[in-house]
PDB file of C-alpha atoms in Angstrom:
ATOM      1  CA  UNK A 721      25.937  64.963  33.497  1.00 43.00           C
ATOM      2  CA  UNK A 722      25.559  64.563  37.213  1.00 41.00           C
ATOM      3  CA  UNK A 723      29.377  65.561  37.705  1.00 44.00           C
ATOM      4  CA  UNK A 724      28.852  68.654  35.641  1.00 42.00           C
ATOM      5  CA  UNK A 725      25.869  69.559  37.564  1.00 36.00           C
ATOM      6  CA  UNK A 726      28.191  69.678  40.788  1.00 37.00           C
ATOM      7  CA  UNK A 727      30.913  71.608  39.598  1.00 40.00           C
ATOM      8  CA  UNK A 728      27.929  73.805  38.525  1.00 38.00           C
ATOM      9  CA  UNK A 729      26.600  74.548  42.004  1.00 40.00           C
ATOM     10  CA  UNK A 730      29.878  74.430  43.598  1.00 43.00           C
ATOM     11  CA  UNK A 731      30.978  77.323  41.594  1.00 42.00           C
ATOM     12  CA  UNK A 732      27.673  78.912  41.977  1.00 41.00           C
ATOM     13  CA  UNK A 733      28.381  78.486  45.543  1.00 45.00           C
ATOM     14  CA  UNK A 734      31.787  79.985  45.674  1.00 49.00           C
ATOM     15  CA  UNK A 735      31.023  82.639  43.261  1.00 48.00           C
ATOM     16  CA  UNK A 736      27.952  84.222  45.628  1.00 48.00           C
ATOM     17  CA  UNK A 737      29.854  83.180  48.743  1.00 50.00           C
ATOM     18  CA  UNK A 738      32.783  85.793  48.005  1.00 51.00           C
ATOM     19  CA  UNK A 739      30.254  88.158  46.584  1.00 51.00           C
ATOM     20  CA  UNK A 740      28.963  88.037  50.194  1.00 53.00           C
ATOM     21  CA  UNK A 741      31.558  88.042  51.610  1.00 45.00           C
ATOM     22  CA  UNK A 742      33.440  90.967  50.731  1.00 56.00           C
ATOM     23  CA  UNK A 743      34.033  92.394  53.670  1.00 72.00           C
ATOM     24  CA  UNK A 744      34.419  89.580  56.288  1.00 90.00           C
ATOM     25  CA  UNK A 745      35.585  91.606  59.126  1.00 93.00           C
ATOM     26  CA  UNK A 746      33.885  94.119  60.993  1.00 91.00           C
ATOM     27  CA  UNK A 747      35.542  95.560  63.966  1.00 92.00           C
ATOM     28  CA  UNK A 748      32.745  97.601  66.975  1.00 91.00           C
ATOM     29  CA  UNK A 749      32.970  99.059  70.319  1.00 89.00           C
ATOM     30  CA  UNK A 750      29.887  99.850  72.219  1.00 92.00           C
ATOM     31  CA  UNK A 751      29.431 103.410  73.520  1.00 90.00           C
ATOM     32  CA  UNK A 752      28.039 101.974  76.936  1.00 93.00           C
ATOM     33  CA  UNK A 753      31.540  99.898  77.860  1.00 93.00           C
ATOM     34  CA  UNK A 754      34.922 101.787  78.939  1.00 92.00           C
ATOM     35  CA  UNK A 755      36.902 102.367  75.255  1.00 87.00           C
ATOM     36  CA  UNK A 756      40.938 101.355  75.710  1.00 85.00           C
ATOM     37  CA  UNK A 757      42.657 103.579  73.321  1.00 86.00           C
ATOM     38  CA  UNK A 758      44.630 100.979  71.160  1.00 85.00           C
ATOM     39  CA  UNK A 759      42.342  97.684  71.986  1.00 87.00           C
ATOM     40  CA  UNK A 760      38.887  96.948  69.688  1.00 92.00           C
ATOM     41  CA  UNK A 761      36.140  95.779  72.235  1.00 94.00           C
ATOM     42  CA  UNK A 762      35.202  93.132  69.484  1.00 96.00           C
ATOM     43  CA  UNK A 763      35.642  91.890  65.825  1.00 96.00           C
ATOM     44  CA  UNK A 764      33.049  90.289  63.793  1.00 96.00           C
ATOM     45  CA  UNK A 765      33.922  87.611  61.035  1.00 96.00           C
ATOM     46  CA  UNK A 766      31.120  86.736  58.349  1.00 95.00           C
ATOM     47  CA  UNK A 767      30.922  83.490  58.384  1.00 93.00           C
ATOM     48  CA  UNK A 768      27.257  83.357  55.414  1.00 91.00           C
ATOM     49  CA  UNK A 769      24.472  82.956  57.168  1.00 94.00           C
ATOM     50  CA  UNK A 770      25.585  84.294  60.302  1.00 96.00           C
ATOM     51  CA  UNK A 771      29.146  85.884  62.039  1.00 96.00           C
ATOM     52  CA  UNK A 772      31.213  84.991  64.536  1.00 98.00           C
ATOM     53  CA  UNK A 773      32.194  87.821  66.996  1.00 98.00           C
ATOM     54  CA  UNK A 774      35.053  87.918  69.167  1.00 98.00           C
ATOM     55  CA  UNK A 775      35.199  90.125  72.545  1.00 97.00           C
ATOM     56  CA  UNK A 776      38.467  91.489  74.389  1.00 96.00           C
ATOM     57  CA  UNK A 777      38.528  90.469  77.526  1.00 96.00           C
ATOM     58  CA  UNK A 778      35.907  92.202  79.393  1.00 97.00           C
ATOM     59  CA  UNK A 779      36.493  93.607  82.954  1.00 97.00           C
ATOM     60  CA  UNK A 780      33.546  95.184  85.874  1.00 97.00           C
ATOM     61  CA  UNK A 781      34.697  98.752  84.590  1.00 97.00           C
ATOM     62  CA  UNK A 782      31.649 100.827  83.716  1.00 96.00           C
ATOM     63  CA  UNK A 783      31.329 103.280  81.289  1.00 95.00           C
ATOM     64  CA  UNK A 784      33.734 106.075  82.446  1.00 95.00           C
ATOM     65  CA  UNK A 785      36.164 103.028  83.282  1.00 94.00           C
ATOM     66  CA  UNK A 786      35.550 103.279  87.080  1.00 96.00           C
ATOM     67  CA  UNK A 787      35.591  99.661  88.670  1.00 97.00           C
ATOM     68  CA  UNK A 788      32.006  98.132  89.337  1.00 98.00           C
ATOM     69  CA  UNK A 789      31.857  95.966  92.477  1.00 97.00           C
ATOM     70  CA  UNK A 790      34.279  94.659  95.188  1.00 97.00           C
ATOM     71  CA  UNK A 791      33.167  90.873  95.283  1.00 98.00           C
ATOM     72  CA  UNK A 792      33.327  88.308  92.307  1.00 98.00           C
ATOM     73  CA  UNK A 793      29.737  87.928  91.860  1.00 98.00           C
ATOM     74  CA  UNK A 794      29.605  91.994  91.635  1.00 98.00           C
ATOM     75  CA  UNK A 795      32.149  92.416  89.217  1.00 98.00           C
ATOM     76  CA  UNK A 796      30.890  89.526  86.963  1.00 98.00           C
ATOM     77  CA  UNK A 797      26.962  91.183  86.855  1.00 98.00           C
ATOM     78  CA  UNK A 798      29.051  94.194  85.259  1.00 98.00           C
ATOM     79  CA  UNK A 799      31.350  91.892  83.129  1.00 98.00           C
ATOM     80  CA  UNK A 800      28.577  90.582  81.625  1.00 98.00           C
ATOM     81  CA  UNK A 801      26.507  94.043  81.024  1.00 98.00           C
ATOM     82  CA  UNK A 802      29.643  94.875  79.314  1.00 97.00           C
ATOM     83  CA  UNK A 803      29.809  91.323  77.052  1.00 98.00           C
ATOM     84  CA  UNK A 804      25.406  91.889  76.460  1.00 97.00           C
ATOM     85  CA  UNK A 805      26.176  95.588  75.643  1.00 97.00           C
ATOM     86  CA  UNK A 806      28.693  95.191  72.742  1.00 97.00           C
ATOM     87  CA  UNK A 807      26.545  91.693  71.789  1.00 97.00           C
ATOM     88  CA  UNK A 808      23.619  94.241  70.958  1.00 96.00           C
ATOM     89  CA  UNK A 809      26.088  96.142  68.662  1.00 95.00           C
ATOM     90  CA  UNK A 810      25.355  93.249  66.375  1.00 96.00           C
ATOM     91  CA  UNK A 811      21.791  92.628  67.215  1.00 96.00           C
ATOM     92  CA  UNK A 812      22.690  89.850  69.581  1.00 97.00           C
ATOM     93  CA  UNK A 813      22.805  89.041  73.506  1.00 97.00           C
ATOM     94  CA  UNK A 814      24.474  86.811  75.606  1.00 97.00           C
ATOM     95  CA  UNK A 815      22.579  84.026  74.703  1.00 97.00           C
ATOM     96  CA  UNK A 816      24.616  83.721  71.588  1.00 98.00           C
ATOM     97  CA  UNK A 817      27.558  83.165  73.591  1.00 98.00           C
ATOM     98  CA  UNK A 818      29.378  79.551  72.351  1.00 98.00           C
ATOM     99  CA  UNK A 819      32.401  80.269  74.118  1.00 98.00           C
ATOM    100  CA  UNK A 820      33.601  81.834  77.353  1.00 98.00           C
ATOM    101  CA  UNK A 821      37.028  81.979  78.905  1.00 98.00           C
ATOM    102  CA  UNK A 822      37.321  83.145  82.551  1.00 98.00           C
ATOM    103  CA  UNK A 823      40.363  84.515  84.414  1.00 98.00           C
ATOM    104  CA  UNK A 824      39.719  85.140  87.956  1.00 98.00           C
ATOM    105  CA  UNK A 825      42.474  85.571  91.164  1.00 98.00           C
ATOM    106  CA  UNK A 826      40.101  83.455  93.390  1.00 97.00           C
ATOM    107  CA  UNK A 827      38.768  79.741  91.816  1.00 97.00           C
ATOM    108  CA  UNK A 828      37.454  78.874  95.132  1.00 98.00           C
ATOM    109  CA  UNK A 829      34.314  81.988  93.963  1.00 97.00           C
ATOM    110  CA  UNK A 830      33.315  79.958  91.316  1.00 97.00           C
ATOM    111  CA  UNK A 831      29.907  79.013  92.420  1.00 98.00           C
ATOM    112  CA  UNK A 832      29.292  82.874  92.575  1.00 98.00           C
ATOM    113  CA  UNK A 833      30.459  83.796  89.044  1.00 98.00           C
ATOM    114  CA  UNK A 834      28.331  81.010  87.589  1.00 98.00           C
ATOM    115  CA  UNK A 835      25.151  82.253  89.466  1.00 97.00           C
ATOM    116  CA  UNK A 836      25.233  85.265  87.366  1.00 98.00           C
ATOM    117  CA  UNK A 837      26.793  84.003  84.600  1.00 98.00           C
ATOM    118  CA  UNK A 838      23.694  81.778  84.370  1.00 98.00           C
ATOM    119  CA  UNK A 839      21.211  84.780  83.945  1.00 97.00           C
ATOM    120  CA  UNK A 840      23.324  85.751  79.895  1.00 97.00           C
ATOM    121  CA  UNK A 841      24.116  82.409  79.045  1.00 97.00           C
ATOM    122  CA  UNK A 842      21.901  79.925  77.495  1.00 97.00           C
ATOM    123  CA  UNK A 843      21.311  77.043  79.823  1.00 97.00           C
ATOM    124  CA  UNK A 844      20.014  75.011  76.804  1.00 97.00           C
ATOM    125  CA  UNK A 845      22.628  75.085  74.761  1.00 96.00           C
ATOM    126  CA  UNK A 846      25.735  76.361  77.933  1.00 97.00           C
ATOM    127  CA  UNK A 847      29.036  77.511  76.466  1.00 98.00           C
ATOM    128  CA  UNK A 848      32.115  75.794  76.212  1.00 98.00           C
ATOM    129  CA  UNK A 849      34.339  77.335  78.781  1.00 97.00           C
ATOM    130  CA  UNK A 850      37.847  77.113  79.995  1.00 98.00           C
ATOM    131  CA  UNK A 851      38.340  78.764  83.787  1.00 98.00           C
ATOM    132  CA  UNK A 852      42.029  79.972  84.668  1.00 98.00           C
ATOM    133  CA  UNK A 853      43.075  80.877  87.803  1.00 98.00           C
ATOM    134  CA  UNK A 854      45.534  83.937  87.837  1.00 98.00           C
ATOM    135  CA  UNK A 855      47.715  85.409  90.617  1.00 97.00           C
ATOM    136  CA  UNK A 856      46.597  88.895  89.302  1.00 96.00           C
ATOM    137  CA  UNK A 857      45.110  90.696  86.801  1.00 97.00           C
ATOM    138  CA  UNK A 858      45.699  94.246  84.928  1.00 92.00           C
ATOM    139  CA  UNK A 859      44.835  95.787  88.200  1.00 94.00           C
ATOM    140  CA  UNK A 860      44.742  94.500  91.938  1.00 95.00           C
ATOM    141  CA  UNK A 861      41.484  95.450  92.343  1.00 97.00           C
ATOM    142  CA  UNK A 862      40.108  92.973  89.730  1.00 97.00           C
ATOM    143  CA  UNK A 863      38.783  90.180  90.671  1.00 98.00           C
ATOM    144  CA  UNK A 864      37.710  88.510  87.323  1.00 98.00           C
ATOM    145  CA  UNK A 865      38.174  88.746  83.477  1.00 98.00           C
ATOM    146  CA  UNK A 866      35.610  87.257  80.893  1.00 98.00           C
ATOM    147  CA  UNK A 867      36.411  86.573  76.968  1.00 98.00           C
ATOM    148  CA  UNK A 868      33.563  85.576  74.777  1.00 98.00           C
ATOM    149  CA  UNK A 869      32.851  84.332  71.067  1.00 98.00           C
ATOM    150  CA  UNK A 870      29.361  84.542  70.102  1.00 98.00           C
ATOM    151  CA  UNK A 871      27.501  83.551  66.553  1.00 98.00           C
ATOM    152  CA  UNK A 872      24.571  85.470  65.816  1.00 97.00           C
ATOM    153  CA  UNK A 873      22.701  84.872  62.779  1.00 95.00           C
ATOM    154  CA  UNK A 874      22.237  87.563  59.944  1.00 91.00           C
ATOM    155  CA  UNK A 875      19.526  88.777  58.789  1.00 82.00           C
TER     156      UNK A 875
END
């Protein structure tokens, strides 16, 4: 009895999970961060009870896609605008952030990128990260380049 009681709510289980789960991908772009013909801003994946959203790369271009800031700790207060901006797309911020991976031409600014990255993040629960130092980015002008996986819960 107790065996077929299991496969019971397993296939209960699998049977609503696809039914909610029919579309598991959701691809947005936030009106308020610079649109690259060709490149999605970010993809959502439903993952149940909440998704997990992936973000492009993000770089301190505003809006129009003119750059924001000459100094690392400028250009990561508009990296992160950008990464909070398309977060709010799905009804989240940046302290869903679980994951961050940071590209920047100068390691030695560190201690600047973190003091801003500190005001998104969530200091209770910080992100796994992974910092890279680069010998350039897509432009020479860039200082720093921020990807980000987030989960925010559905409702």
């Amino acid at each position: 009895m107790k065996k077929i009681l299991v496969l019971l709510c397993t296939a209960t289980f699998l049977f609503s999970f696809s039914q909610k789960t029919m579309n598991p991908v959701e691809y947005k772009s936030s009106p308020k961060v610079f649109n690259i013909k060709g490149l999605s801003q970010s993809v959502s994946i439903d993952c149940g009870n909440s998704k997990m959203i992936l973000l492009s790369g993000q770089v301190s271009l505003d809006s129009e896609g003119n750059l924001v800031g000459n100094t690392i700790e400028e250009q990561t207060q508009q990296v992160f605008k950008n990464i909070d901006n398309i977060l709010k797309e799905y009804g989240g911020t940046g302290k869903d952030i679980i994951k961050l991976v940071i590209y920047t031409t100068d390691i030695k600014k560190t201690p600047d990128f973190r003091k801003v990255r500190d005001l998104y993040v969530s200091l209770q629960n910080p992100p796994v990260s992974s910092l890279v130092e680069v010998s350039k980015l897509f432009r020479d002008d860039v200082l720093i380049e921020v990807e980000a996986t987030a989960v925010i819960k559905n409702k």
